Amino acid sequence: MSKKSVIGNHSVVCLMAPTASGKTALAYELYDSGRYEIISVDSALIYQDMDIGTAKPTKDELLCYPHHLVDIIEPTQSYSVAEFVQDIEQLIDAIHNRGKIPLLVGGTMMYYMALFDGLSALPDSDVKVRAEVEAWRQAEGIEALHSYLSKVDPLSFERLKPNDSQRITRAIEVYRQSGRPISDWQAQPKQALAQHSKYQWYAIAVMPDRAWLHKRIEQRLAIMWQQGLLEEVIGLLESHALTPDMPSMRSVGYRQVLEYLTVTNHPVLQQAHLETQAFYDAFLLGQTQDGLTTVSLPKLNSDAHKLACLNMQNKALYATRQLAKRQTTWLRKLIKLSEDWIDSAAGAAQSQSVNASELAFMPVLHTFNTIEQARRYLE
């Protein structure tokens, strides 16, 4: 049986691998075959104007190799996992209707886990409630919200770290909106898009050698600094009302540049939008409430600036390597999930609680050590 008959027209292919492992190049080759459309699975590529630090394909590349879910929101906006899953379902149907195969490519493993393991049935976010909780956080700090969580949702209080502002605020939003702890919602049965009998899913997990990957990460970061990552962040601060606690600015690379600009008291922070000046004033004094601490250095000589710049680059390198490590851990979780599916399917078949047609649509996962091995399978 040829590979083309294995990857059928109603398939969904997920190409999963850590950052800098060569996923994009393979995606381009597969697109050139005429069978696939590319969907980005990357929580940083969704932001407009964030190009260098996200290793976003160039404008020319995007013209030649169109990507869904790239440049869909501004850096000041947020994009939930639930929104991602909803968008993916719509894109899959649209791509299949065009006679193509959706090719999901990226390294945001949380998104993949939502597709394969499902999401809890949480209520949609309420703009008014979100604004109220954010105003509370700004006024009293994340510690006050975390303390409140201990009273209304002890399970989430124990699970979440005190500086995890994004998840703490979301937990309180859900409680304020629904009257039920988010832990109750999360305990409900989940439904996974990848287990829908409408599609046949193929999960291709590539787990490269760590030393090889670390070298690739170092090379990629060197290119980003040369291309002007520092200048890109300065430009973003000039054109957008950004704060360090926004999801976009917590991305690897951008966060380290923000810390550098803060420590060196860069003029762009003094020119920030009026609505964010108070936040940056607190940030400069090391008074932020989201776990970030800084040392105020209003006047640095050239040697100190060089040292701060080197520190920024080293922190970004370390953070990117840690990201790759977390991505590999997520991939192992997905592999374990696949093994559980196989065991569950075997047990269901033995007990005759499901029929063969249902089992035929169980997600298929293949693990490879190199992108080249994945290429040979998908060609």
Short mmCIF file of N, CA and C in Angstrom, two decimals, residues 83-177:
data_model
loop_
_atom_site.label_atom_id
_atom_site.label_comp_id
_atom_site.label_asym_id
_atom_site.label_seq_id
_atom_site.Cartn_x
_atom_site.Cartn_y
_atom_site.Cartn_z
N GLU A 83 -10.63 28.90 21.65
CA GLU A 83 -10.77 29.57 20.35
C GLU A 83 -9.95 28.84 19.29
N PHE A 84 -8.75 28.39 19.68
CA PHE A 84 -7.91 27.65 18.75
C PHE A 84 -8.61 26.38 18.28
N VAL A 85 -9.15 25.61 19.21
CA VAL A 85 -9.82 24.35 18.85
C VAL A 85 -11.01 24.62 17.94
N GLN A 86 -11.77 25.65 18.24
CA GLN A 86 -12.91 26.01 17.40
C GLN A 86 -12.46 26.38 15.99
N ASP A 87 -11.40 27.17 15.89
CA ASP A 87 -10.87 27.57 14.58
C ASP A 87 -10.36 26.36 13.80
N ILE A 88 -9.69 25.45 14.51
CA ILE A 88 -9.16 24.26 13.85
C ILE A 88 -10.28 23.41 13.25
N GLU A 89 -11.34 23.23 13.99
CA GLU A 89 -12.45 22.41 13.48
C GLU A 89 -13.02 23.02 12.20
N GLN A 90 -13.20 24.34 12.18
CA GLN A 90 -13.72 25.01 11.00
C GLN A 90 -12.75 24.91 9.82
N LEU A 91 -11.45 25.06 10.11
CA LEU A 91 -10.45 24.99 9.05
C LEU A 91 -10.37 23.58 8.46
N ILE A 92 -10.46 22.58 9.31
CA ILE A 92 -10.38 21.20 8.81
C ILE A 92 -11.50 20.94 7.80
N ASP A 93 -12.72 21.33 8.16
CA ASP A 93 -13.85 21.11 7.24
C ASP A 93 -13.65 21.88 5.94
N ALA A 94 -13.20 23.13 6.04
CA ALA A 94 -13.01 23.95 4.83
C ALA A 94 -11.93 23.36 3.93
N ILE A 95 -10.84 22.91 4.52
CA ILE A 95 -9.73 22.34 3.74
C ILE A 95 -10.14 21.02 3.08
N HIS A 96 -10.86 20.18 3.83
CA HIS A 96 -11.35 18.93 3.25
C HIS A 96 -12.30 19.21 2.09
N ASN A 97 -13.12 20.23 2.22
CA ASN A 97 -14.05 20.58 1.14
C ASN A 97 -13.32 21.04 -0.11
N ARG A 98 -12.10 21.52 0.07
CA ARG A 98 -11.27 21.91 -1.08
C ARG A 98 -10.47 20.73 -1.62
N GLY A 99 -10.65 19.56 -1.04
CA GLY A 99 -9.96 18.37 -1.52
C GLY A 99 -8.52 18.27 -1.05
N LYS A 100 -8.16 19.01 0.00
CA LYS A 100 -6.79 18.99 0.53
C LYS A 100 -6.77 18.37 1.94
N ILE A 101 -5.56 18.14 2.42
CA ILE A 101 -5.37 17.56 3.76
C ILE A 101 -4.81 18.64 4.69
N PRO A 102 -5.44 18.87 5.83
CA PRO A 102 -4.90 19.83 6.79
C PRO A 102 -3.58 19.31 7.38
N LEU A 103 -2.55 20.15 7.33
CA LEU A 103 -1.25 19.82 7.91
C LEU A 103 -1.00 20.79 9.06
N LEU A 104 -1.14 20.32 10.27
CA LEU A 104 -0.93 21.14 11.46
C LEU A 104 0.54 21.09 11.84
N VAL A 105 1.19 22.26 11.86
CA VAL A 105 2.63 22.32 12.09
C VAL A 105 2.93 23.37 13.15
N GLY A 106 3.68 23.00 14.16
CA GLY A 106 4.07 23.96 15.18
C GLY A 106 4.51 23.27 16.45
N GLY A 107 4.89 24.08 17.43
CA GLY A 107 5.45 23.53 18.66
C GLY A 107 4.69 23.88 19.92
N THR A 108 3.47 24.43 19.80
CA THR A 108 2.69 24.73 21.00
C THR A 108 1.94 23.47 21.41
N MET A 109 2.59 22.69 22.28
CA MET A 109 2.07 21.38 22.63
C MET A 109 0.76 21.45 23.41
N MET A 110 0.53 22.55 24.12
CA MET A 110 -0.73 22.72 24.83
C MET A 110 -1.90 22.70 23.86
N TYR A 111 -1.69 23.30 22.67
CA TYR A 111 -2.73 23.27 21.65
C TYR A 111 -2.98 21.84 21.17
N TYR A 112 -1.90 21.11 20.91
CA TYR A 112 -2.06 19.72 20.46
C TYR A 112 -2.75 18.88 21.53
N MET A 113 -2.39 19.07 22.79
CA MET A 113 -3.01 18.30 23.86
C MET A 113 -4.50 18.58 23.92
N ALA A 114 -4.89 19.82 23.67
CA ALA A 114 -6.31 20.16 23.65
C ALA A 114 -7.03 19.42 22.53
N LEU A 115 -6.36 19.26 21.39
CA LEU A 115 -6.96 18.55 20.26
C LEU A 115 -7.07 17.06 20.53
N PHE A 116 -6.06 16.48 21.15
CA PHE A 116 -6.02 15.03 21.34
C PHE A 116 -6.65 14.55 22.65
N ASP A 117 -6.55 15.37 23.69
CA ASP A 117 -7.09 14.97 24.99
C ASP A 117 -8.39 15.67 25.32
N GLY A 118 -8.71 16.74 24.61
CA GLY A 118 -9.96 17.43 24.82
C GLY A 118 -9.86 18.60 25.78
N LEU A 119 -10.92 19.38 25.83
CA LEU A 119 -11.00 20.54 26.71
C LEU A 119 -12.17 20.38 27.65
N SER A 120 -12.01 20.93 28.85
CA SER A 120 -13.13 20.97 29.78
C SER A 120 -14.18 21.95 29.26
N ALA A 121 -15.42 21.70 29.64
CA ALA A 121 -16.52 22.53 29.15
C ALA A 121 -16.62 23.82 29.97
N LEU A 122 -15.64 24.70 29.81
CA LEU A 122 -15.62 25.96 30.54
C LEU A 122 -16.54 26.98 29.88
N PRO A 123 -17.14 27.89 30.66
CA PRO A 123 -17.96 28.94 30.05
C PRO A 123 -17.08 29.90 29.25
N ASP A 124 -17.65 30.48 28.22
CA ASP A 124 -16.92 31.48 27.43
C ASP A 124 -16.55 32.67 28.30
N SER A 125 -15.44 33.30 27.98
CA SER A 125 -14.98 34.44 28.75
C SER A 125 -15.95 35.62 28.60
N ASP A 126 -16.20 36.31 29.70
CA ASP A 126 -17.05 37.48 29.71
C ASP A 126 -16.18 38.73 29.80
N VAL A 127 -16.31 39.63 28.83
CA VAL A 127 -15.44 40.80 28.76
C VAL A 127 -15.55 41.65 30.01
N LYS A 128 -16.76 41.85 30.52
CA LYS A 128 -16.98 42.69 31.70
C LYS A 128 -16.32 42.08 32.93
N VAL A 129 -16.51 40.77 33.13
CA VAL A 129 -15.91 40.09 34.28
C VAL A 129 -14.39 40.11 34.17
N ARG A 130 -13.88 39.89 32.97
CA ARG A 130 -12.43 39.91 32.78
C ARG A 130 -11.84 41.26 33.16
N ALA A 131 -12.53 42.33 32.73
CA ALA A 131 -12.05 43.68 33.05
C ALA A 131 -12.08 43.95 34.55
N GLU A 132 -13.11 43.46 35.23
CA GLU A 132 -13.21 43.65 36.68
C GLU A 132 -12.08 42.92 37.41
N VAL A 133 -11.80 41.70 37.01
CA VAL A 133 -10.74 40.92 37.65
C VAL A 133 -9.37 41.54 37.36
N GLU A 134 -9.17 42.01 36.15
CA GLU A 134 -7.90 42.65 35.80
C GLU A 134 -7.70 43.93 36.59
N ALA A 135 -8.77 44.72 36.77
CA ALA A 135 -8.67 45.95 37.58
C ALA A 135 -8.30 45.61 39.02
N TRP A 136 -8.86 44.55 39.52
CA TRP A 136 -8.54 44.09 40.88
C TRP A 136 -7.07 43.69 40.97
N ARG A 137 -6.60 42.95 39.95
CA ARG A 137 -5.19 42.52 39.96
C ARG A 137 -4.26 43.72 39.91
N GLN A 138 -4.59 44.69 39.07
CA GLN A 138 -3.75 45.88 38.96
C GLN A 138 -3.72 46.66 40.28
N ALA A 139 -4.86 46.69 40.98
CA ALA A 139 -4.95 47.48 42.21
C ALA A 139 -4.29 46.80 43.40
N GLU A 140 -4.46 45.49 43.54
CA GLU A 140 -4.00 44.80 44.75
C GLU A 140 -2.92 43.77 44.52
N GLY A 141 -2.67 43.41 43.26
CA GLY A 141 -1.62 42.45 42.97
C GLY A 141 -2.13 41.03 42.90
N ILE A 142 -1.34 40.18 42.25
CA ILE A 142 -1.75 38.80 42.01
C ILE A 142 -1.83 38.01 43.31
N GLU A 143 -1.07 38.43 44.36
CA GLU A 143 -1.12 37.72 45.63
C GLU A 143 -2.51 37.77 46.23
N ALA A 144 -3.19 38.91 46.11
CA ALA A 144 -4.54 39.05 46.65
C ALA A 144 -5.51 38.11 45.94
N LEU A 145 -5.35 37.99 44.62
CA LEU A 145 -6.21 37.10 43.86
C LEU A 145 -5.94 35.64 44.21
N HIS A 146 -4.66 35.32 44.38
CA HIS A 146 -4.30 33.94 44.74
C HIS A 146 -4.86 33.59 46.11
N SER A 147 -4.81 34.53 47.04
CA SER A 147 -5.37 34.30 48.37
C SER A 147 -6.88 34.09 48.30
N TYR A 148 -7.56 34.89 47.47
CA TYR A 148 -9.00 34.74 47.29
C TYR A 148 -9.33 33.36 46.73
N LEU A 149 -8.49 32.89 45.83
CA LEU A 149 -8.70 31.57 45.23
C LEU A 149 -8.69 30.47 46.27
N SER A 150 -7.89 30.63 47.33
CA SER A 150 -7.83 29.62 48.38
C SER A 150 -9.17 29.44 49.08
N LYS A 151 -10.02 30.47 49.04
CA LYS A 151 -11.32 30.41 49.70
C LYS A 151 -12.40 29.85 48.79
N VAL A 152 -12.34 30.19 47.51
CA VAL A 152 -13.43 29.80 46.60
C VAL A 152 -13.09 28.56 45.76
N ASP A 153 -11.80 28.23 45.64
CA ASP A 153 -11.40 27.09 44.82
C ASP A 153 -10.08 26.53 45.36
N PRO A 154 -10.13 25.83 46.51
CA PRO A 154 -8.90 25.32 47.14
C PRO A 154 -8.07 24.42 46.23
N LEU A 155 -8.74 23.65 45.36
CA LEU A 155 -7.99 22.75 44.48
C LEU A 155 -7.12 23.54 43.51
N SER A 156 -7.68 24.59 42.92
CA SER A 156 -6.89 25.42 42.00
C SER A 156 -5.82 26.20 42.75
N PHE A 157 -6.13 26.62 43.96
CA PHE A 157 -5.15 27.33 44.78
C PHE A 157 -3.92 26.46 45.02
N GLU A 158 -4.11 25.19 45.31
CA GLU A 158 -2.98 24.28 45.54
C GLU A 158 -2.24 23.98 44.25
N ARG A 159 -2.95 23.96 43.13
CA ARG A 159 -2.34 23.56 41.86
C ARG A 159 -1.55 24.69 41.21
N LEU A 160 -2.01 25.93 41.36
CA LEU A 160 -1.40 27.05 40.65
C LEU A 160 -0.33 27.73 41.49
N LYS A 161 0.78 28.07 40.85
CA LYS A 161 1.84 28.80 41.53
C LYS A 161 1.41 30.24 41.76
N PRO A 162 1.88 30.87 42.85
CA PRO A 162 1.43 32.23 43.18
C PRO A 162 1.70 33.27 42.11
N ASN A 163 2.69 33.02 41.23
CA ASN A 163 3.01 34.02 40.19
C ASN A 163 2.39 33.68 38.83
N ASP A 164 1.52 32.68 38.80
CA ASP A 164 0.88 32.29 37.54
C ASP A 164 -0.34 33.17 37.32
N SER A 165 -0.09 34.43 36.96
CA SER A 165 -1.16 35.42 36.89
C SER A 165 -2.24 35.06 35.88
N GLN A 166 -1.84 34.51 34.75
CA GLN A 166 -2.81 34.23 33.69
C GLN A 166 -3.83 33.19 34.13
N ARG A 167 -3.37 32.09 34.74
CA ARG A 167 -4.29 31.03 35.14
C ARG A 167 -5.08 31.40 36.40
N ILE A 168 -4.45 32.16 37.29
CA ILE A 168 -5.16 32.58 38.50
C ILE A 168 -6.31 33.51 38.14
N THR A 169 -6.05 34.49 37.28
CA THR A 169 -7.11 35.42 36.89
C THR A 169 -8.22 34.69 36.13
N ARG A 170 -7.86 33.73 35.29
CA ARG A 170 -8.87 32.97 34.55
C ARG A 170 -9.73 32.16 35.52
N ALA A 171 -9.12 31.56 36.54
CA ALA A 171 -9.87 30.77 37.52
C ALA A 171 -10.88 31.65 38.25
N ILE A 172 -10.47 32.86 38.60
CA ILE A 172 -11.38 33.76 39.31
C ILE A 172 -12.47 34.27 38.37
N GLU A 173 -12.12 34.53 37.12
CA GLU A 173 -13.12 34.93 36.15
C GLU A 173 -14.23 33.88 36.04
N VAL A 174 -13.82 32.62 35.93
CA VAL A 174 -14.80 31.54 35.80
C VAL A 174 -15.69 31.46 37.04
N TYR A 175 -15.09 31.60 38.22
CA TYR A 175 -15.88 31.54 39.45
C TYR A 175 -16.85 32.71 39.54
N ARG A 176 -16.36 33.91 39.25
CA ARG A 176 -17.21 35.10 39.32
C ARG A 176 -18.35 35.02 38.30
N GLN A 177 -18.07 34.41 37.17
CA GLN A 177 -19.04 34.36 36.09
C GLN A 177 -20.08 33.27 36.28
#
